[in-house]
CSV table of C-alpha atoms in Angstrom, one decimal:
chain,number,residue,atom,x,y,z
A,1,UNK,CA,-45.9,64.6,31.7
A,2,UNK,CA,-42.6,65.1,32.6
A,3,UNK,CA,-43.3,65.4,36.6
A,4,UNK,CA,-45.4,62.7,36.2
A,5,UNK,CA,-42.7,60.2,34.6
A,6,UNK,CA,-40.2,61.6,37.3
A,7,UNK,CA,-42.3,60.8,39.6
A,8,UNK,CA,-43.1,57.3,38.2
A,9,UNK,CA,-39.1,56.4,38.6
A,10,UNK,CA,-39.0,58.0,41.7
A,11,UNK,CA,-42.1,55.6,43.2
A,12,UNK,CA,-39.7,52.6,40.9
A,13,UNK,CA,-36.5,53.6,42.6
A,14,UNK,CA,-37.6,53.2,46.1
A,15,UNK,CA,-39.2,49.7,45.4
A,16,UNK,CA,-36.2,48.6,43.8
A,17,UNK,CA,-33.5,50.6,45.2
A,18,UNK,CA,-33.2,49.2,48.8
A,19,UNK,CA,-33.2,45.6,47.4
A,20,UNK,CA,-30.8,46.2,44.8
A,21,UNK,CA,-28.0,47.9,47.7
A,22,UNK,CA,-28.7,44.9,49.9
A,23,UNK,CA,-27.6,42.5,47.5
A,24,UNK,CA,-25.5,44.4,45.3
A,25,UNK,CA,-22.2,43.7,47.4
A,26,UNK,CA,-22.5,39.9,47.4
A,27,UNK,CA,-23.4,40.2,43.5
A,28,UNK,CA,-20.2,41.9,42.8
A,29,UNK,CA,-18.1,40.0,45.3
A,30,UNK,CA,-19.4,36.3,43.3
A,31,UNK,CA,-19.0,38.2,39.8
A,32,UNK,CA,-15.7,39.1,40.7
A,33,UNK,CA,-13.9,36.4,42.9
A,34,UNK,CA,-16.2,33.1,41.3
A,35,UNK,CA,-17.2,33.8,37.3
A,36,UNK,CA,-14.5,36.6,37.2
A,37,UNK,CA,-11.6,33.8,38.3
A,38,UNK,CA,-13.0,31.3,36.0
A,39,UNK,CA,-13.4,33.6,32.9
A,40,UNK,CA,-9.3,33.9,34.0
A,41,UNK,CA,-8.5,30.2,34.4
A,42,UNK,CA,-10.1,29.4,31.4
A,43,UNK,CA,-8.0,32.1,29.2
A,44,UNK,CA,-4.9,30.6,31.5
A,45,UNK,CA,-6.1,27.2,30.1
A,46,UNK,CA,-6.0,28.4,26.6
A,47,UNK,CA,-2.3,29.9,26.8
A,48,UNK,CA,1.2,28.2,26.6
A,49,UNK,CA,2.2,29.3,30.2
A,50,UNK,CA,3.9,26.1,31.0
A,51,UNK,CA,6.9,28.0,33.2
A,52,UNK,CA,6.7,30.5,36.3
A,53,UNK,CA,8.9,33.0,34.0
A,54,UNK,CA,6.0,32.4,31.2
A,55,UNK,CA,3.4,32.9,34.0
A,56,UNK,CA,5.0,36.2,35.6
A,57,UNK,CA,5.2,37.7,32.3
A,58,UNK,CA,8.8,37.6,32.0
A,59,UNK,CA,8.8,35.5,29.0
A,60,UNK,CA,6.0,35.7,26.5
A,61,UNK,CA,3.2,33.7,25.8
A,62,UNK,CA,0.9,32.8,23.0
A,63,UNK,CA,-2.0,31.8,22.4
A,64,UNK,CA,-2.9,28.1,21.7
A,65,UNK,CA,-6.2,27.5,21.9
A,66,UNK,CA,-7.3,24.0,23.1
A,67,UNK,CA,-3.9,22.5,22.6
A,68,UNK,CA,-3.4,21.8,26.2
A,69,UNK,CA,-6.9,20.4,26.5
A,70,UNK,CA,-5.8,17.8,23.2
A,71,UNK,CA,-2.4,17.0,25.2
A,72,UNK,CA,-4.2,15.9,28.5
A,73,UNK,CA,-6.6,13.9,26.5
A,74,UNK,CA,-4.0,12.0,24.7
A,75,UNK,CA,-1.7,11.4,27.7
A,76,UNK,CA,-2.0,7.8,29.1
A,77,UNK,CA,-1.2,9.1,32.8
A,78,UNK,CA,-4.3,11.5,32.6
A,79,UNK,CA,-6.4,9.2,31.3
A,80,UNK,CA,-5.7,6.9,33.9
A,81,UNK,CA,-6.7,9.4,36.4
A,82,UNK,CA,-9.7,10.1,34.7
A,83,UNK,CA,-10.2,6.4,35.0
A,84,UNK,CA,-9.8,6.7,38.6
A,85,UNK,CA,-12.7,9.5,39.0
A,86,UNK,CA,-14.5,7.4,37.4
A,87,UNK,CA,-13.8,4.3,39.7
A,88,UNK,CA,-13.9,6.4,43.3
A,89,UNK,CA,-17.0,7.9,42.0
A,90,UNK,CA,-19.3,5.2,41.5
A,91,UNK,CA,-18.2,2.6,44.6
A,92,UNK,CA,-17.8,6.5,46.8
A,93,UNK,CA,-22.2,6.7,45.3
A,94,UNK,CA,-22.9,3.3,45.4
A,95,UNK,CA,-21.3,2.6,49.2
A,96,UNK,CA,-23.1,5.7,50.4
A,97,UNK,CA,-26.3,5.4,48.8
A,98,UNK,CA,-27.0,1.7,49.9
A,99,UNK,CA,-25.4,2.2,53.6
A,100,UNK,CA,-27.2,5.4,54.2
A,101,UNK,CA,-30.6,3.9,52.6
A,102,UNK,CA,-30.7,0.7,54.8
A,103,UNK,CA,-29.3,2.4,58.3
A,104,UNK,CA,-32.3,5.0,57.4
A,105,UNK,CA,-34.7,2.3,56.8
A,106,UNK,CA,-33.5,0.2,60.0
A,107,UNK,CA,-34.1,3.4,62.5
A,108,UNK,CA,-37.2,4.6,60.2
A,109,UNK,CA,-38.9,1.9,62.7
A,110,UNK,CA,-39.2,3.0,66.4
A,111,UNK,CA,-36.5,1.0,68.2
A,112,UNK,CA,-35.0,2.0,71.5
A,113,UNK,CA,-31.9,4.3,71.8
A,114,UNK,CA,-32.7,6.0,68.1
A,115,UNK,CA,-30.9,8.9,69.1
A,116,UNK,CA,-28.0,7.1,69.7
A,117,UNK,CA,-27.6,5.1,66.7
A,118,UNK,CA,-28.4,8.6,64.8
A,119,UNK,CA,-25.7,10.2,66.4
A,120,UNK,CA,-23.1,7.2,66.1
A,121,UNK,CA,-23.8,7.4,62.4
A,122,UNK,CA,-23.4,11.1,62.0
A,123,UNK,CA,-20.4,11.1,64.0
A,124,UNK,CA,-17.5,10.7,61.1
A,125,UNK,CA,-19.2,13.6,59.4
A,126,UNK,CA,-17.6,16.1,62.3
A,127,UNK,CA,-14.4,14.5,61.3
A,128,UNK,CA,-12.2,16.6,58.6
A,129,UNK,CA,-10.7,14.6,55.8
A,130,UNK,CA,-7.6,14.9,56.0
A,131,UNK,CA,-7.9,13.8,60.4
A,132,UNK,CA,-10.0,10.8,59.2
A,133,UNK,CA,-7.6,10.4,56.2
A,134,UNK,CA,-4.7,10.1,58.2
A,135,UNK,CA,-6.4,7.1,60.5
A,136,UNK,CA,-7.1,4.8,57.4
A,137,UNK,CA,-4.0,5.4,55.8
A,138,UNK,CA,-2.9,3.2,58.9
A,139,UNK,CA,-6.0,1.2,58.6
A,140,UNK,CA,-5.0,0.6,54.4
A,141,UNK,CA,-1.7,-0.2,54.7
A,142,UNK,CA,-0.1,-2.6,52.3
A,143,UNK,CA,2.0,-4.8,54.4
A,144,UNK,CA,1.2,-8.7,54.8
A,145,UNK,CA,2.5,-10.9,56.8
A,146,UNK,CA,5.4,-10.0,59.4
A,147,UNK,CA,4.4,-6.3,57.9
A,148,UNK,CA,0.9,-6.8,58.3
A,149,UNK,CA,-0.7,-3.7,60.0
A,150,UNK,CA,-4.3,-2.3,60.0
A,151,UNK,CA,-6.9,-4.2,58.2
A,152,UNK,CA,-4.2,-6.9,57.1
A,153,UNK,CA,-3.2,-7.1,60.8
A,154,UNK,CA,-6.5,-7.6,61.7
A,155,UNK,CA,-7.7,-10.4,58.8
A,156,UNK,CA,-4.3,-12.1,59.8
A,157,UNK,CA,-5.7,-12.5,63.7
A,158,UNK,CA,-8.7,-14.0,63.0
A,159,UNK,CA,-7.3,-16.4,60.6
A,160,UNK,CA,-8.6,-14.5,57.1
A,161,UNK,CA,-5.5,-14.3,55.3
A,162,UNK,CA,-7.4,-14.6,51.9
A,163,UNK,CA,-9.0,-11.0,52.5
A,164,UNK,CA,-5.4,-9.4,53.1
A,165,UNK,CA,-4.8,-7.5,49.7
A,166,UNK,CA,-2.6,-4.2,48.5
A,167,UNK,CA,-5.2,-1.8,49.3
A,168,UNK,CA,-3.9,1.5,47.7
A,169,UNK,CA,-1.2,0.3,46.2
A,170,UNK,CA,-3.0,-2.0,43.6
A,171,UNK,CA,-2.5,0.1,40.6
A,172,UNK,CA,-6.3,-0.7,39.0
A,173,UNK,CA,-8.3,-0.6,42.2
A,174,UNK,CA,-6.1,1.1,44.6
A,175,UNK,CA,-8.7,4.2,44.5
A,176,UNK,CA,-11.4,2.1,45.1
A,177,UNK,CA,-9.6,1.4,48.7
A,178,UNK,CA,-10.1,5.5,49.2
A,179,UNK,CA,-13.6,5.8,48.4
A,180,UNK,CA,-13.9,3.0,51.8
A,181,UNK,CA,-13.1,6.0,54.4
A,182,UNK,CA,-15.5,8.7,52.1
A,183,UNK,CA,-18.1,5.9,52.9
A,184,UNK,CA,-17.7,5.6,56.3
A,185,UNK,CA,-17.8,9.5,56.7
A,186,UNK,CA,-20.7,10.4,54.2
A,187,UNK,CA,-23.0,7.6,54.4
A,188,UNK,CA,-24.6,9.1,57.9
A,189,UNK,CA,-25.6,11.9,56.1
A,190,UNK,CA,-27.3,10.2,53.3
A,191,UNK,CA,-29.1,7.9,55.9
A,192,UNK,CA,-30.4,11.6,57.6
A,193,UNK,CA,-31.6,12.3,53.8
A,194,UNK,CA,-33.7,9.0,53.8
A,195,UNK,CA,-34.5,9.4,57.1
A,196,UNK,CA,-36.2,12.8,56.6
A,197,UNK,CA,-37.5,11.5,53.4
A,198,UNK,CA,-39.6,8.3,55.5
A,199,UNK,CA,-40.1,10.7,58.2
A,200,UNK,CA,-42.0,12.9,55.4
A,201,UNK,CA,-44.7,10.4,54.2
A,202,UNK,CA,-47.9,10.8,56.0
A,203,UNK,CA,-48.9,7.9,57.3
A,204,UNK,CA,-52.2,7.7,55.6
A,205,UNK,CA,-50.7,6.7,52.4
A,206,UNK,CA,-49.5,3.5,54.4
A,207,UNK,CA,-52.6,2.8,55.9
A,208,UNK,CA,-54.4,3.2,52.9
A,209,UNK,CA,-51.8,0.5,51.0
A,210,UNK,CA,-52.3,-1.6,53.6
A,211,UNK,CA,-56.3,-1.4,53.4
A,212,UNK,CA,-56.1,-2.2,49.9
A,213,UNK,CA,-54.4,-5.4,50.4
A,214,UNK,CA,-50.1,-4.1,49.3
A,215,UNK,CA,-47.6,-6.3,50.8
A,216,UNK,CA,-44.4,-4.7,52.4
A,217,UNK,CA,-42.6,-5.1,49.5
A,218,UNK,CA,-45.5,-3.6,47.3
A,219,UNK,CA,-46.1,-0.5,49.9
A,220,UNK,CA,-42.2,0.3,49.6
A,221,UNK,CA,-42.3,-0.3,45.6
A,222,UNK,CA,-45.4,1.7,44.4
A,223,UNK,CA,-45.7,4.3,47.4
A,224,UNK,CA,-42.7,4.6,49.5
A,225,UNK,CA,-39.8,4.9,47.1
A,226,UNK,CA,-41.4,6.9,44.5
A,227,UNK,CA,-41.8,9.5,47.6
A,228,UNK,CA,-37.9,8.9,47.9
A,229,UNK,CA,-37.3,10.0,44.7
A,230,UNK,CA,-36.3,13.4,45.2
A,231,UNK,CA,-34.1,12.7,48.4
A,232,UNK,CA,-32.0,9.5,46.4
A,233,UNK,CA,-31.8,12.4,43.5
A,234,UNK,CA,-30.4,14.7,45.7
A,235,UNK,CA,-27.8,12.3,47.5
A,236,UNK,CA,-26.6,11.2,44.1
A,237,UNK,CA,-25.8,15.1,42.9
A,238,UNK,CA,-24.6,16.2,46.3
A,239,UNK,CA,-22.0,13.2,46.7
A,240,UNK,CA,-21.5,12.9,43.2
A,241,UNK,CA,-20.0,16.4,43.1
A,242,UNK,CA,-18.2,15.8,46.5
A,243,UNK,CA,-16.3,12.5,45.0
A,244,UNK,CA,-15.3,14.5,41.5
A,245,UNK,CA,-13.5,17.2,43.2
A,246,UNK,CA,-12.3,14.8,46.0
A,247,UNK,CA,-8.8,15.8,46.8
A,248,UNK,CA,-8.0,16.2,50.4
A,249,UNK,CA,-8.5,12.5,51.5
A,250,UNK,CA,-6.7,11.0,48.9
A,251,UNK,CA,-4.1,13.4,49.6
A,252,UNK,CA,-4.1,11.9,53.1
A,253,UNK,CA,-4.3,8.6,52.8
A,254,UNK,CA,-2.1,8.1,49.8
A,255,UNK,CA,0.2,11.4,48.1
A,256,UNK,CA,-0.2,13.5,45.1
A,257,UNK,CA,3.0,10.6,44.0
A,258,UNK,CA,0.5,8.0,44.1
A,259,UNK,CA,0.1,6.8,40.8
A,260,UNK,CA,-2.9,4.2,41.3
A,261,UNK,CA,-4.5,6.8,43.4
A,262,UNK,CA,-3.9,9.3,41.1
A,263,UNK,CA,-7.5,11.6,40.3
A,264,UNK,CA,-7.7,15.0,38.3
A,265,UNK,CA,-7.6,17.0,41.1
A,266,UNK,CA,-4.1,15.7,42.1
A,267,UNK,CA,-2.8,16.3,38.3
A,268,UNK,CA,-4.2,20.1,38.8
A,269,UNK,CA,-1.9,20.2,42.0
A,270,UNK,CA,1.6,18.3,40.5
A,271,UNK,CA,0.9,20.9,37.3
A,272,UNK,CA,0.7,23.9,39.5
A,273,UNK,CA,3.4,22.8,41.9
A,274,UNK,CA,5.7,22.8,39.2
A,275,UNK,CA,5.3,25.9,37.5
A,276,UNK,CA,2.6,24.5,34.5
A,277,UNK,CA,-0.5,26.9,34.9
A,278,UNK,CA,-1.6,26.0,31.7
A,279,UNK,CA,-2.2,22.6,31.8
A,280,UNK,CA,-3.3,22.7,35.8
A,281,UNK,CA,-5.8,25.6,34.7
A,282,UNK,CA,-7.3,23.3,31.9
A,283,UNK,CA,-7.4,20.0,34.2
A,284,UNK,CA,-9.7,22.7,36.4
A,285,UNK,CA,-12.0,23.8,33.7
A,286,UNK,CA,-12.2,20.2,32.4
A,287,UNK,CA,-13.2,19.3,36.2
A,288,UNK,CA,-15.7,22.0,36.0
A,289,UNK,CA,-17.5,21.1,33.3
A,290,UNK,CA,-17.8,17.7,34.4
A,291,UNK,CA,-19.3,19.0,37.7
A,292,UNK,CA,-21.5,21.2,35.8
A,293,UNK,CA,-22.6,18.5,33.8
A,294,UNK,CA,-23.9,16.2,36.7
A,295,UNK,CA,-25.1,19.8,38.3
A,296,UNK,CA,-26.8,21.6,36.0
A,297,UNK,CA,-29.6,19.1,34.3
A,298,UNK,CA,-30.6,18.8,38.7
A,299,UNK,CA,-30.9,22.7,38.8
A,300,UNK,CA,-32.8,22.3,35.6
A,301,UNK,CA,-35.0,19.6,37.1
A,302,UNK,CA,-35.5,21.6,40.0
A,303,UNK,CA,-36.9,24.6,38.4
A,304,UNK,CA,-39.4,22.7,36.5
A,305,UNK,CA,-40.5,21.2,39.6
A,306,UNK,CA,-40.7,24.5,41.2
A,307,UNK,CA,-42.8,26.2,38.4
């Protein structure tokens, strides 16, 4: 019996060895440098480590459970930030979502020089943030009249004075002016999502709307956006998660001394810049969670779907 069960582990082993020491190095690499850094933000977030002294261990620190989480919620300037997240992300979802749907549905149809338009709208996505960033901070600035430059400038040469405004300096909808470069640079790769998605649906299941007497708008409404379902789901998580942990292109086009542009992720970086890990390491979990909360009921979603 014994021989026998050795040999039984032995045959186990060498199904479920080689597998195991394949992935093994990337499982302990994520464990360590992902959940293991979070685990250690987290206890951060929980602590009174306000100073570099407290965070070096020269000075002690104690533990205050979610005290720093109750002070960020009660402090008007973080609320206002949470306001902008808020703000960028819908008009960064919105603007994306209805530009990439109807540039998909325009080249959906053969026209000539396809390739061309698809490339032209792709083209912002090779462009980094923070290069594109630095363009429409020129593009948003503030200035009107003998100051006008940028958009102003232009609206001012062809006589449209009444669209001139602040831009990123308006203190409520200054971050919506931000979320107009994101658009310009994600919305080609939504319209590739839709695009694949049309591209996807046989054409039988046109035809046969057709033969049973569907108008255009009926074809679109009972067959061809229900097959779109899945793609709009994904572009909403994908850029919905993008615009909450937005921070280089706000960074760019404004400062992390921009109040009315003022997200989350720039608090995390003024709280760590000047020495408060505490309270930057619970602005990260709080951004987390709120990630995780838009993430996790897709993954969830997903693996019904799957099963």
């Amino acid at each position: 019996m014994a021989t026998k069960a050795r040999r039984i582990r032995r045959t186990s082993w060498r199904k479920i060895g080689p597998p195991l020491l394949l992935i093994s190095p990337s499982v302990i690499l994520v464990g360590v440098f992902v959940y293991g850094l979070i685990a250690a933000n987290t206890v951060t977030s929980l602590r009174d480590a306000h100073t570099v002294a407290q965070y070096n261990g020269v000075r002690e620190t104690t533990f205050v459970g979610f005290e720093n989480y109750a002070y960020l919620f009660g402090n008007a300037d973080f609320q206002h930030s949470l306001l902008n997240l808020l703000l960028f992300t819908v008009t960064f979802l919105v603007g994306t979502l209805v530009l990439g749907f109807i540039w998909a549905w325009i080249l959906e149809r053969p026209i000539k020089g396809e390739g061309f338009f698809r490339a032209i709208f792709l083209f912002p996505m090779a462009v980094s943030f923070i290069a594109s960033g630095v363009v429409w901070k020129w593009l948003l600035n503030s200035g009107v009249g003998d100051d006008a430059k940028g958009l102003n400038r232009l609206f001012q040469m062809l006589g449209l004075d009444f669209l001139q405004n602040s831009w990123t300096s308006n203190l409520t909808f200054g971050v919506v002016a931000v979320a107009i470069p994101a658009i310009w640079q994600l919305s080609g790769y939504v319209m590739a999502l839709f695009l694949a998605g049309f591209r996807g649906i046989p054409d039988e299941l046109r035809e046969a709307g057709r033969v049973d007497g569907a108008s255009e708008w009926q074809l679109y409404r009972h067959i061809i956006f229900p097959q779109l379902s899945a793609v709009a789901l994904s572009a909403v998580i994908i850029i919905g998660h993008m615009a909450m942990k937005s921070f280089d292109l706000i960074m760019a086009v404004t400062d992390q001394r921009t109040y009315s542009t003022k997200v989350p992720a720039i608090d995390m970086y003024n709280f760590m810049t000047s020495g408060d890990y505490s309270n930057a390491a619970a602005v990260g979990t709080i951004l987390l969670v709120i990630v995780a909360v838009l993430v996790v009921p897709y993954l969830i979603h997903d693996a019904k779907q799957r099963r």
